[in-house]
Coordinates of N, CA and C in Angstrom, one line a residue:
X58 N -7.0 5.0 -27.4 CA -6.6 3.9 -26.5 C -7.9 3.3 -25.8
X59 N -8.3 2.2 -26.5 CA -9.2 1.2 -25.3 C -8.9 0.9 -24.4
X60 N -9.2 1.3 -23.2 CA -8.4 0.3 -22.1 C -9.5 -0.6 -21.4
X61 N -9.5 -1.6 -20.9 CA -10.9 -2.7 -20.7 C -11.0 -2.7 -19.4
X62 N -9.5 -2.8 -19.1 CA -9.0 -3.0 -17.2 C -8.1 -2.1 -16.6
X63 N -8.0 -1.9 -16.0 CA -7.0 -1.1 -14.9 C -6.6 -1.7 -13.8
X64 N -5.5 -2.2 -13.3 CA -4.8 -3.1 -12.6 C -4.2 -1.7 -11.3
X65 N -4.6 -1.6 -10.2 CA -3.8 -1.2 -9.4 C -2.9 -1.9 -7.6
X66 N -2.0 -1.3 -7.7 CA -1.2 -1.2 -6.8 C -2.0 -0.9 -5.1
X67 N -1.8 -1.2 -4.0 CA -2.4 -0.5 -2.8 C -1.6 0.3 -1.9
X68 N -1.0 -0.1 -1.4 CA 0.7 0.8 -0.9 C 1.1 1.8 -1.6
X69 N 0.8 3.7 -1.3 CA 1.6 4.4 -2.0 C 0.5 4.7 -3.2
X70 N 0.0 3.7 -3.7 CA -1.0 4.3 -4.6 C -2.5 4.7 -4.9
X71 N -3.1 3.4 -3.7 CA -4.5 4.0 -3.4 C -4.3 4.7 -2.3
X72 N -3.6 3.7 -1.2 CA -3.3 4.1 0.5 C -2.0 4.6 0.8
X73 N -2.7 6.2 1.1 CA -1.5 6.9 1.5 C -0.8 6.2 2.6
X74 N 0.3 5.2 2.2 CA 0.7 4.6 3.3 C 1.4 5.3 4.5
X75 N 1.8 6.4 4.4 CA 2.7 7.4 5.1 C 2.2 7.8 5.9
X76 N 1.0 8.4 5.3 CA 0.1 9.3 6.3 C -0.6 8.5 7.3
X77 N -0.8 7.2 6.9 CA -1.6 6.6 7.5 C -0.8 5.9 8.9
X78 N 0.4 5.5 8.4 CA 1.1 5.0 9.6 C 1.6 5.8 10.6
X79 N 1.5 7.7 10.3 CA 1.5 8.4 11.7 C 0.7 8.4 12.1
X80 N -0.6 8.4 11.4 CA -1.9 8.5 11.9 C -2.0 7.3 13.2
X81 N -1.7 6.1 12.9 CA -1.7 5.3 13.6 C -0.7 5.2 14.6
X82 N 0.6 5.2 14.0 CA 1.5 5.4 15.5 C 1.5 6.6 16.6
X83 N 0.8 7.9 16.0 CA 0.3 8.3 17.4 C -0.8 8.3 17.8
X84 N -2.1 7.5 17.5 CA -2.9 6.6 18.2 C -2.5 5.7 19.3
X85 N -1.6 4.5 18.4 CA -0.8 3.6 19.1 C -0.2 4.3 20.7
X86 N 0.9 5.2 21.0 CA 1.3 5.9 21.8 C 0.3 6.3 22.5
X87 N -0.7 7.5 22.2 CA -2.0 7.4 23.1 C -2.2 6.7 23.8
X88 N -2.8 5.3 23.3 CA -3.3 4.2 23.9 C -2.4 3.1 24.9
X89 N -1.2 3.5 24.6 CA -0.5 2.8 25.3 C 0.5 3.4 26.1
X90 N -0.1 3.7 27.9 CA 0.8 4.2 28.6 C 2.0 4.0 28.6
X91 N 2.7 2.8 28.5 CA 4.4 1.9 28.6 C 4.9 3.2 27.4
X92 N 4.3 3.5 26.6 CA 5.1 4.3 25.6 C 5.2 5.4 26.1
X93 N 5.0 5.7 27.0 CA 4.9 7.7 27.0 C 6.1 8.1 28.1
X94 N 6.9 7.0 28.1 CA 8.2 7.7 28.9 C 9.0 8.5 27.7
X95 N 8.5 7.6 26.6 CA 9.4 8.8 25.3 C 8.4 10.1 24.8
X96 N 9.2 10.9 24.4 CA 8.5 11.5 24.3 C 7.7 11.7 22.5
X97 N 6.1 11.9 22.3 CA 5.5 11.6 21.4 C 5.9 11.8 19.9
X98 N 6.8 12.5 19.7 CA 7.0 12.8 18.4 C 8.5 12.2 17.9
X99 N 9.2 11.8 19.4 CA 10.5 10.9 18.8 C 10.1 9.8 18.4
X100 N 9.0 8.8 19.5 CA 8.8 7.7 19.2 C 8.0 7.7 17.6
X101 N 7.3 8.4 17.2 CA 6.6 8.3 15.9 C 7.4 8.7 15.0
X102 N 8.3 9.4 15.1 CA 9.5 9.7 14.0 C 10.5 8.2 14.0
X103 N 10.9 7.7 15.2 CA 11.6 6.8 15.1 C 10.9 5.3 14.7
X104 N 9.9 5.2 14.5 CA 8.6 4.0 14.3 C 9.0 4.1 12.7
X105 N 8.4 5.6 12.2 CA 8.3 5.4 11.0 C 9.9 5.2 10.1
X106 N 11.0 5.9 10.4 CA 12.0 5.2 10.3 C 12.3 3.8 10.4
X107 N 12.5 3.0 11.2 CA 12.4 1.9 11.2 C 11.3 1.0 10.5
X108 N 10.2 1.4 10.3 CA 9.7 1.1 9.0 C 10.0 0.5 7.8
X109 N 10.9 1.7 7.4 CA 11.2 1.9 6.4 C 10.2 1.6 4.9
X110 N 9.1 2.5 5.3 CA 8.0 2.2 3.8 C 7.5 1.1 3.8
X111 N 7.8 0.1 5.0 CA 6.7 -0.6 4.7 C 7.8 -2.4 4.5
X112 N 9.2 -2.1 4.2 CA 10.0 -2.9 3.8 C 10.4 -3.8 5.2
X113 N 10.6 -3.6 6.2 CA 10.5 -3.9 7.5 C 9.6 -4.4 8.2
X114 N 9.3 -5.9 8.6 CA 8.2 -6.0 9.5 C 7.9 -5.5 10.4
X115 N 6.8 -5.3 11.3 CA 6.6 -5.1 12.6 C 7.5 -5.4 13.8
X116 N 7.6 -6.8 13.8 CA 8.1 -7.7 14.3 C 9.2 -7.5 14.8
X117 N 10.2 -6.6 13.6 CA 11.4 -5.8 14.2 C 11.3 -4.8 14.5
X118 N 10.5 -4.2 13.6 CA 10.7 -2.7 14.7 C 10.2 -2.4 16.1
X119 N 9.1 -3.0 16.1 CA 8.6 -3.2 18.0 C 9.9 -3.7 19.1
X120 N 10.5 -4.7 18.5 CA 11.5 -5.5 18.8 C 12.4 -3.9 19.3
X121 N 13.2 -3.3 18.2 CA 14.4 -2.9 18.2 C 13.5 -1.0 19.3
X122 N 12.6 -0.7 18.9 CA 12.1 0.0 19.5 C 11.8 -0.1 21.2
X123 N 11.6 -1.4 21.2 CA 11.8 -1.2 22.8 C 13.2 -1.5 23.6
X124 N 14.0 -2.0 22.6 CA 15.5 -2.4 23.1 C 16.0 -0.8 23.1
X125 N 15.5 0.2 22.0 CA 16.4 1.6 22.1 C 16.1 2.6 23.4
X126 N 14.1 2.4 23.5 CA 14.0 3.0 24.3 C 13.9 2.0 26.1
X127 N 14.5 1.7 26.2 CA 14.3 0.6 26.8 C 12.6 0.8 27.3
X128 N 11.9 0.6 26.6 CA 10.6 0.1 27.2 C 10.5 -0.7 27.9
X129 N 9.5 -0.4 29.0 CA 8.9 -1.4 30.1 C 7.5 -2.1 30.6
X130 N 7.1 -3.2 30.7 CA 6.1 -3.6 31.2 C 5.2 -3.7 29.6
X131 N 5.8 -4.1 28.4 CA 4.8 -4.6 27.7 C 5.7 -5.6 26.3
X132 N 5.1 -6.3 26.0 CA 6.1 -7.2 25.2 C 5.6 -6.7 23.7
X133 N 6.3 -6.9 22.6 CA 6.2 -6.6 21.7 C 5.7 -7.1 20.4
X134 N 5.4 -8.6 21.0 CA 4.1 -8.9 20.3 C 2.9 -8.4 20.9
X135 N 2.8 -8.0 22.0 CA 1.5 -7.5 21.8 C 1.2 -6.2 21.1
X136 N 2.5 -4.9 21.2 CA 1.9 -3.7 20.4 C 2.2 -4.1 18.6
X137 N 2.2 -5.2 18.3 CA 2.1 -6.1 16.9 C 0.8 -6.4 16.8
X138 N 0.3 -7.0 17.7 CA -1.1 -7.4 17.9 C -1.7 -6.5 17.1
X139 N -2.0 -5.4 18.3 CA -2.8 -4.4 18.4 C -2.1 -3.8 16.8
X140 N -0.7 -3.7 16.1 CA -1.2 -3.2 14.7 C -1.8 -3.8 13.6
X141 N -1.8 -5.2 14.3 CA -2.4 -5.7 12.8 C -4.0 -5.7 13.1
X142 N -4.2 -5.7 14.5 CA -5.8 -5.2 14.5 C -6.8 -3.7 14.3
X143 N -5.6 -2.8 14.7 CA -5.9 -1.6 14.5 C -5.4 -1.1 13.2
X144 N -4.3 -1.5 12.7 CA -4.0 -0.2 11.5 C -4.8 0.1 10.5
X145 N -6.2 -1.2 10.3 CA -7.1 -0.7 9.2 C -7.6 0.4 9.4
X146 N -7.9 0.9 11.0 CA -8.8 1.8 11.5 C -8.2 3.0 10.9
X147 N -6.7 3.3 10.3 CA -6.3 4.5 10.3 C -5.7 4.5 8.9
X148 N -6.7 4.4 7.9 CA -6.3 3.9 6.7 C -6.5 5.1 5.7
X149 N -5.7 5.9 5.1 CA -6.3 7.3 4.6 C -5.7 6.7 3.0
X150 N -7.0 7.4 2.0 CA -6.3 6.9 0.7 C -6.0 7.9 -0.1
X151 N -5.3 8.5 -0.9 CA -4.6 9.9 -1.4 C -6.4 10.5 -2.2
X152 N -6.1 12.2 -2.3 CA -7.0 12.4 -2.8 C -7.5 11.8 -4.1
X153 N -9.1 12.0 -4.6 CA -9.8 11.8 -5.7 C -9.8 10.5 -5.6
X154 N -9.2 9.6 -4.8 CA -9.6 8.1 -5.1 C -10.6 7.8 -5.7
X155 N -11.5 7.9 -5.0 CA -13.1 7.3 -5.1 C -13.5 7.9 -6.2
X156 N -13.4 9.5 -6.6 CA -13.9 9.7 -7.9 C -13.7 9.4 -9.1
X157 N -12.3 9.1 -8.9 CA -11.5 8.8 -10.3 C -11.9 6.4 -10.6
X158 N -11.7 6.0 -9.4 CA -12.3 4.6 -9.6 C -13.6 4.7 -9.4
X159 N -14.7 5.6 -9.8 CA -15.9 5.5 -9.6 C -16.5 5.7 -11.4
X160 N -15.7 6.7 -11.9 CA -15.6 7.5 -13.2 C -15.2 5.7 -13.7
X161 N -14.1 5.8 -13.5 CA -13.6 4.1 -14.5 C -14.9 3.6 -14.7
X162 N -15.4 2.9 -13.3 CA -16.1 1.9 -13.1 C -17.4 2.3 -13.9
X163 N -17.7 3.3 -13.8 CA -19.0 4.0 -14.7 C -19.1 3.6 -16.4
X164 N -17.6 4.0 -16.8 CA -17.3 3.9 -17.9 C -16.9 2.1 -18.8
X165 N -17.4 1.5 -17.6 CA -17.5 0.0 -18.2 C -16.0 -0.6 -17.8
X166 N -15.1 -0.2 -17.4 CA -13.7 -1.0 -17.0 C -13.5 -1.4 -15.8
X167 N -12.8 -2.3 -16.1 CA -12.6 -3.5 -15.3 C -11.3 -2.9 -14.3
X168 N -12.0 -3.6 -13.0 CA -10.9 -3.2 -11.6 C -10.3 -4.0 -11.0
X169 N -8.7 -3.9 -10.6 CA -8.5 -5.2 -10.3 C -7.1 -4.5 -9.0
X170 N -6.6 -5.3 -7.8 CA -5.9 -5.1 -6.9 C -5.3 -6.0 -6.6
X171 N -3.6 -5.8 -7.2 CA -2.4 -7.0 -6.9 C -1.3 -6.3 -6.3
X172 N -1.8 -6.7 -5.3 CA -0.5 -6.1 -4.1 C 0.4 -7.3 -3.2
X173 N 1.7 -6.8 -2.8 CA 2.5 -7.5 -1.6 C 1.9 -7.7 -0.4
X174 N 1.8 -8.8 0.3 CA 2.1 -8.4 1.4 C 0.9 -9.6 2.4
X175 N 0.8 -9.4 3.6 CA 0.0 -10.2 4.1 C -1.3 -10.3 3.7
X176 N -2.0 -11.6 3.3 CA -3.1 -11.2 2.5 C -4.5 -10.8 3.5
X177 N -4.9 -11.1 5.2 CA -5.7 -10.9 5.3 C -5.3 -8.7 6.1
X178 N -4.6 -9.0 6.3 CA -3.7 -7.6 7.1 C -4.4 -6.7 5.3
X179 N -3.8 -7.0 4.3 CA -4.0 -6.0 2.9 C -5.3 -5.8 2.8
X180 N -6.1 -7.0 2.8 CA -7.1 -6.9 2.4 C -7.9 -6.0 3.5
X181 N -7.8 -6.4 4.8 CA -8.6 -5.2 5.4 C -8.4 -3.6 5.4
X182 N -6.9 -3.2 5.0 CA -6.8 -2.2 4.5 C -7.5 -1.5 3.4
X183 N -7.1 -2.4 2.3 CA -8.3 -2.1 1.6 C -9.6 -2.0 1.2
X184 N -10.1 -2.9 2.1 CA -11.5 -2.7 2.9 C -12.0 -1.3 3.8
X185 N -11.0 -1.1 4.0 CA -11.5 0.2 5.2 C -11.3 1.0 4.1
X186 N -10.5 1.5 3.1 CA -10.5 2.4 1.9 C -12.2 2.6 1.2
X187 N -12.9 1.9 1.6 CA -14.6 1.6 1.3 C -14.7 1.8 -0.2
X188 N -14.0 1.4 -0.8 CA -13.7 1.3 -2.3 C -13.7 -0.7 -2.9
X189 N -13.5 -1.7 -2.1 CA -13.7 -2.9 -2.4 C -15.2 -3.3 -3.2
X190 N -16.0 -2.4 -3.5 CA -17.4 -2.8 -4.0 C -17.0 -2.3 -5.4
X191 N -16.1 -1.6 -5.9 CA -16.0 -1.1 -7.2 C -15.0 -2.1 -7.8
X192 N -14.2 -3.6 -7.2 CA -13.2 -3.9 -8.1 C -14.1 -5.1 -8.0
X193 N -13.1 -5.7 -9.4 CA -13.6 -7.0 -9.7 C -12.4 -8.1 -9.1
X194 N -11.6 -7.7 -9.1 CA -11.0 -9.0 -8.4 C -9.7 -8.5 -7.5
X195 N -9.2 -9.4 -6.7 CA -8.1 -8.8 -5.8 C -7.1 -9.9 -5.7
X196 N -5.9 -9.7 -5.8 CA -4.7 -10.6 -5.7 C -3.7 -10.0 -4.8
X197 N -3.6 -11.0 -3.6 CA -2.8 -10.1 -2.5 C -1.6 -11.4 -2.9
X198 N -0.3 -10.9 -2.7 CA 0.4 -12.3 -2.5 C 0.4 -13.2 -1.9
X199 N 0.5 -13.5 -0.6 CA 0.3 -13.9 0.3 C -0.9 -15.2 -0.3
X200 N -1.4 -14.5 -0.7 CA -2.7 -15.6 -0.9 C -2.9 -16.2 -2.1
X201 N -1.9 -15.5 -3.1 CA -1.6 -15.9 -4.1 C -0.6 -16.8 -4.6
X202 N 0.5 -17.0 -3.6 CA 1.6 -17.9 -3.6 C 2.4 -16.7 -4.2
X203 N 2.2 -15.7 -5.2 CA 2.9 -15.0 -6.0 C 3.4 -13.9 -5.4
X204 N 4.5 -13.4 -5.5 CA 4.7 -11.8 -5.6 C 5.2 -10.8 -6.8
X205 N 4.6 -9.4 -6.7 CA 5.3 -8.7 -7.9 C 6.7 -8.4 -7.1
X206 N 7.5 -8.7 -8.3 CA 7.8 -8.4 -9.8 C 7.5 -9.9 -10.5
X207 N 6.8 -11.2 -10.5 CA 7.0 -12.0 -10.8 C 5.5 -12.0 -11.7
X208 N 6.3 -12.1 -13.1 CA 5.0 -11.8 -14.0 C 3.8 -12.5 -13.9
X209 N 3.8 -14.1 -13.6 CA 2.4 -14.6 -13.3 C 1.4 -14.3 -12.2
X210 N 2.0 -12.8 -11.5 CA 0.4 -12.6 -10.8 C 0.2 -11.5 -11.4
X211 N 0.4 -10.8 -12.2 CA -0.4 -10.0 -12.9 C -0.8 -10.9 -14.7
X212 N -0.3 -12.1 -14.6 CA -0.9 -12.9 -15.9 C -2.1 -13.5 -15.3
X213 N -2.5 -13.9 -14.1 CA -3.2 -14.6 -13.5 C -4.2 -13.2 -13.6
X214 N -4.2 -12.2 -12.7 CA -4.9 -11.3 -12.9 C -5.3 -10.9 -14.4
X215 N -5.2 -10.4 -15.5 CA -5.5 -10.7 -16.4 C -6.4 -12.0 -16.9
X216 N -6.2 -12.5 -16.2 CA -7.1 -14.2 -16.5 C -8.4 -13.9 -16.4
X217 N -8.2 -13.7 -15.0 CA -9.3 -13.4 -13.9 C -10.4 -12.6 -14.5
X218 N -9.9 -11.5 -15.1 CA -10.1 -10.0 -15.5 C -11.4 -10.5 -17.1
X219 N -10.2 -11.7 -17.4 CA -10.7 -12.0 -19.1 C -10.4 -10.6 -20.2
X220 N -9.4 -10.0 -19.9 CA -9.0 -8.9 -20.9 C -7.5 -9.5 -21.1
X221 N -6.7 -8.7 -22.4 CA -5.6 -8.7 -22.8 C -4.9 -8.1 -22.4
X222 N -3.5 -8.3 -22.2 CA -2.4 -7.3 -21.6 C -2.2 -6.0 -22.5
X223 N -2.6 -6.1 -23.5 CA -2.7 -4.6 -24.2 C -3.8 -3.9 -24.0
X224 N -4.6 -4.3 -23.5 CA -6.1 -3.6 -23.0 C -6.2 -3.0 -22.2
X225 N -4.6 -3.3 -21.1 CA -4.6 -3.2 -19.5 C -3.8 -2.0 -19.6
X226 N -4.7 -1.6 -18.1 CA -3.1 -0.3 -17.4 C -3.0 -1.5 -16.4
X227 N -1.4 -0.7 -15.8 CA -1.3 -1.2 -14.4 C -0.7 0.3 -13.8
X228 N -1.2 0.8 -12.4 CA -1.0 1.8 -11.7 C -0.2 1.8 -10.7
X229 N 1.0 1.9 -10.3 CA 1.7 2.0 -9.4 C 2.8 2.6 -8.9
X230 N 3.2 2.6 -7.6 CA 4.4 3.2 -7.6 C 6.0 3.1 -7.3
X231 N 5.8 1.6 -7.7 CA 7.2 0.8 -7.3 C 7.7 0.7 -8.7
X232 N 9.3 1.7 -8.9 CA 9.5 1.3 -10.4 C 9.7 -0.1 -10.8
X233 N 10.2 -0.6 -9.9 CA 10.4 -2.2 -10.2 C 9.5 -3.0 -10.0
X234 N 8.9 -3.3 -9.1 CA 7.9 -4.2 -8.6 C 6.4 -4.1 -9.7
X235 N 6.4 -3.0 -9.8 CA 5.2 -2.1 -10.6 C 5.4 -2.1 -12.2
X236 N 5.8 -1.2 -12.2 CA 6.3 -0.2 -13.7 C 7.2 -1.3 -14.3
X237 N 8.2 -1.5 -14.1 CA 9.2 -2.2 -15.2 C 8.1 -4.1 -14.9
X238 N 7.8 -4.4 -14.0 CA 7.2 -6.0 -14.2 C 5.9 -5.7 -14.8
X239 N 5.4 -5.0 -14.6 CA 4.0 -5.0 -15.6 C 4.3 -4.8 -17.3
X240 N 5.0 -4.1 -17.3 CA 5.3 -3.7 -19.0 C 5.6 -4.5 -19.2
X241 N 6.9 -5.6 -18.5 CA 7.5 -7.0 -18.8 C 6.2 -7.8 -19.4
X242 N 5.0 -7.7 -19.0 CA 4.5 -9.0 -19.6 C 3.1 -7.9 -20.3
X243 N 3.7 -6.6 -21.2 CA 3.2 -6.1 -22.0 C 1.6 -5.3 -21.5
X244 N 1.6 -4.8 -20.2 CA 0.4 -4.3 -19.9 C 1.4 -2.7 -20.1
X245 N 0.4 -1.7 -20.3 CA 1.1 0.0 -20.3 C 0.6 0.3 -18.7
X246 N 2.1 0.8 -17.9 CA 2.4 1.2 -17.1 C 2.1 2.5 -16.6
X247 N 1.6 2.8 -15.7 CA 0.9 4.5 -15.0 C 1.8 4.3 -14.0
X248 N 3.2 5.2 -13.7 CA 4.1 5.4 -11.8 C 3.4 6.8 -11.6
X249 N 2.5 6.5 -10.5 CA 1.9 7.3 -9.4 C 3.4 7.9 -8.7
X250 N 4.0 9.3 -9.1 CA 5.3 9.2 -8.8 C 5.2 9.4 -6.9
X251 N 6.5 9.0 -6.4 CA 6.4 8.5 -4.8 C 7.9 9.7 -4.9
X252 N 7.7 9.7 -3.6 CA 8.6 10.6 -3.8 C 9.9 9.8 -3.3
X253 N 10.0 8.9 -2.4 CA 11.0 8.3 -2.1 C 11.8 7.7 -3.5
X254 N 11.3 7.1 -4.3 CA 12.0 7.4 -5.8 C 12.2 8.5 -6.6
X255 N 13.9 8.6 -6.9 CA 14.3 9.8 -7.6 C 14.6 9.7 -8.8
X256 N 14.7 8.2 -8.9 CA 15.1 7.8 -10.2 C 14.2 7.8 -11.4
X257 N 14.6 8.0 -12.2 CA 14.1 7.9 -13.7 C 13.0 6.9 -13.9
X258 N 12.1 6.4 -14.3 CA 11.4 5.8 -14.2 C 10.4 5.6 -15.7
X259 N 11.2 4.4 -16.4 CA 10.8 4.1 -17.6 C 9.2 3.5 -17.9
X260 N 8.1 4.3 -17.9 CA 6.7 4.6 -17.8 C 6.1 4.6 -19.1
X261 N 4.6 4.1 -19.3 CA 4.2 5.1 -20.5 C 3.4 6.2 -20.1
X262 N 3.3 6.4 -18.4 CA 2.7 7.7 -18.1 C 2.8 8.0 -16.8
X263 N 3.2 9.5 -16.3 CA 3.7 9.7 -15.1 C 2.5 10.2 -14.4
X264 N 1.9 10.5 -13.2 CA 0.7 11.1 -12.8 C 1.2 11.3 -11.6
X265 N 0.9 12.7 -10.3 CA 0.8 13.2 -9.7 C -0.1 13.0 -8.4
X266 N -1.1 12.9 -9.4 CA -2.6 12.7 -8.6 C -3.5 11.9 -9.1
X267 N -4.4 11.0 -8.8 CA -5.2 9.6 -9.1 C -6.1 10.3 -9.8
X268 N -6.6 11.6 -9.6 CA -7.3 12.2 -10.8 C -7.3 12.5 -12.6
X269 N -5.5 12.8 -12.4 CA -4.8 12.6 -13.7 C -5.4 11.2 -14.6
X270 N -5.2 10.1 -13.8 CA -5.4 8.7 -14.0 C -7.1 8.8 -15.3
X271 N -8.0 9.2 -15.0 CA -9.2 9.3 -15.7 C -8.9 9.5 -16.8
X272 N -8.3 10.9 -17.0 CA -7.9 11.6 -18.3 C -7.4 10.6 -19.4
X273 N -6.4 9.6 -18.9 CA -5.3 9.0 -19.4 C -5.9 7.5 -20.0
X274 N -6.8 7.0 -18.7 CA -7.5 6.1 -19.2 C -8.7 6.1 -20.1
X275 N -9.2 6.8 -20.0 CA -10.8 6.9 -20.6 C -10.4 7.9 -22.0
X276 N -9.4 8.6 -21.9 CA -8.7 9.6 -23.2 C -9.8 10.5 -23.7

């Protein structure tokens, strides 16, 4: 198997999104006395709930978070503010990242990042991951007009790339958004399995750890 390019995912597959958003919601609390009439581990349990992975904006859960606990004396665009300025600071990426996209990148293949979501918010995420010097191109939606599952931003990426959809992996861990739309326009699919999916997940390779990933690409 040649592979030319490697397409990944950022949420769940470089950036441990999970770990990163306690990381930061009990920062957030720290820093913000109005929060500490609750007590620290409900509010960070109930943040990341409301969450929900990432599917939830801010916007509401600050909202519905201060209506539960009735918070006082701070409005909720501002602890919005402060996440879209702070959460790069607390950006953890699962192990072997760096070695396994450093090994690719050694090996002559092409890097590429098409993710959801707001484009300058993603991008500094991925920036703080200190891994942005090893890809060659990045496609946030937002900035793309596009979202996955919708095949032309990973046809567009491919453009970009100048490789063929059979040359390509794509790495991720959304069966739908990821896995089933990338194979849709013929690239071979890698689900970084997530645990929040239980479902079956029609793949041409399952991986554990981003280190497995080398093995599979480079063969």
């Amino acid at each position: 198997m040649d592979i030319k390019a490697v397409l990944f995912d950022l949420d769940g597959t470089l950036l441990n999104r999970d770990a990163s958003l306690v990381f930061f919601a009990r920062d957030q609390y720290d820093r913000f006395s109005q929060l500490q009439l609750v007590e620290k581990d409900i509010f960070v349990r109930r943040f990341i709930e409301l969450d929900n992975h990432g599917y939830v904006w801010k916007d509401k859960v600050y909202q519905q978070l201060i209506d539960e606990f009735s918070i006082q004396d701070i409005e909720w665009t501002e602890l919005l503010s402060d996440y879209l300025i702070s959460f790069q600071r607390h950006c953890i990426g699962f192990p072997n990242m760096m070695t396994m996209l450093t090994q690719l990148k050694n090996n002559g293949v092409k890097l590429a990042l098409i993710s959801n979501g707001y484009g300058q918010f993603q991008y500094d995420n991925f920036k703080a991951l200190g891994i942005s010097h090893l890809f060659d191109e990045v496609l946030i939606s937002e900035w793309e007009g596009l979202r996955k599952p919708n095949p032309e931003i990973f046809i567009r990426a491919l453009s970009k790339l100048g490789v063929r959809a059979e040359d390509a992996l794509f790495v991720g861990d959304h069966p739908e958004n990821d896995i089933r739309a990338s194979r849709d326009v013929g690239i071979k699919a890698v689900w970084k399995r997530n645990k929040q999916f239980f479902l079956e997940v029609n793949a041409d390779a399952i991986i554990n750890d981003l280190e497995e990933l080398t093995q599979y690409a480079l063969g």
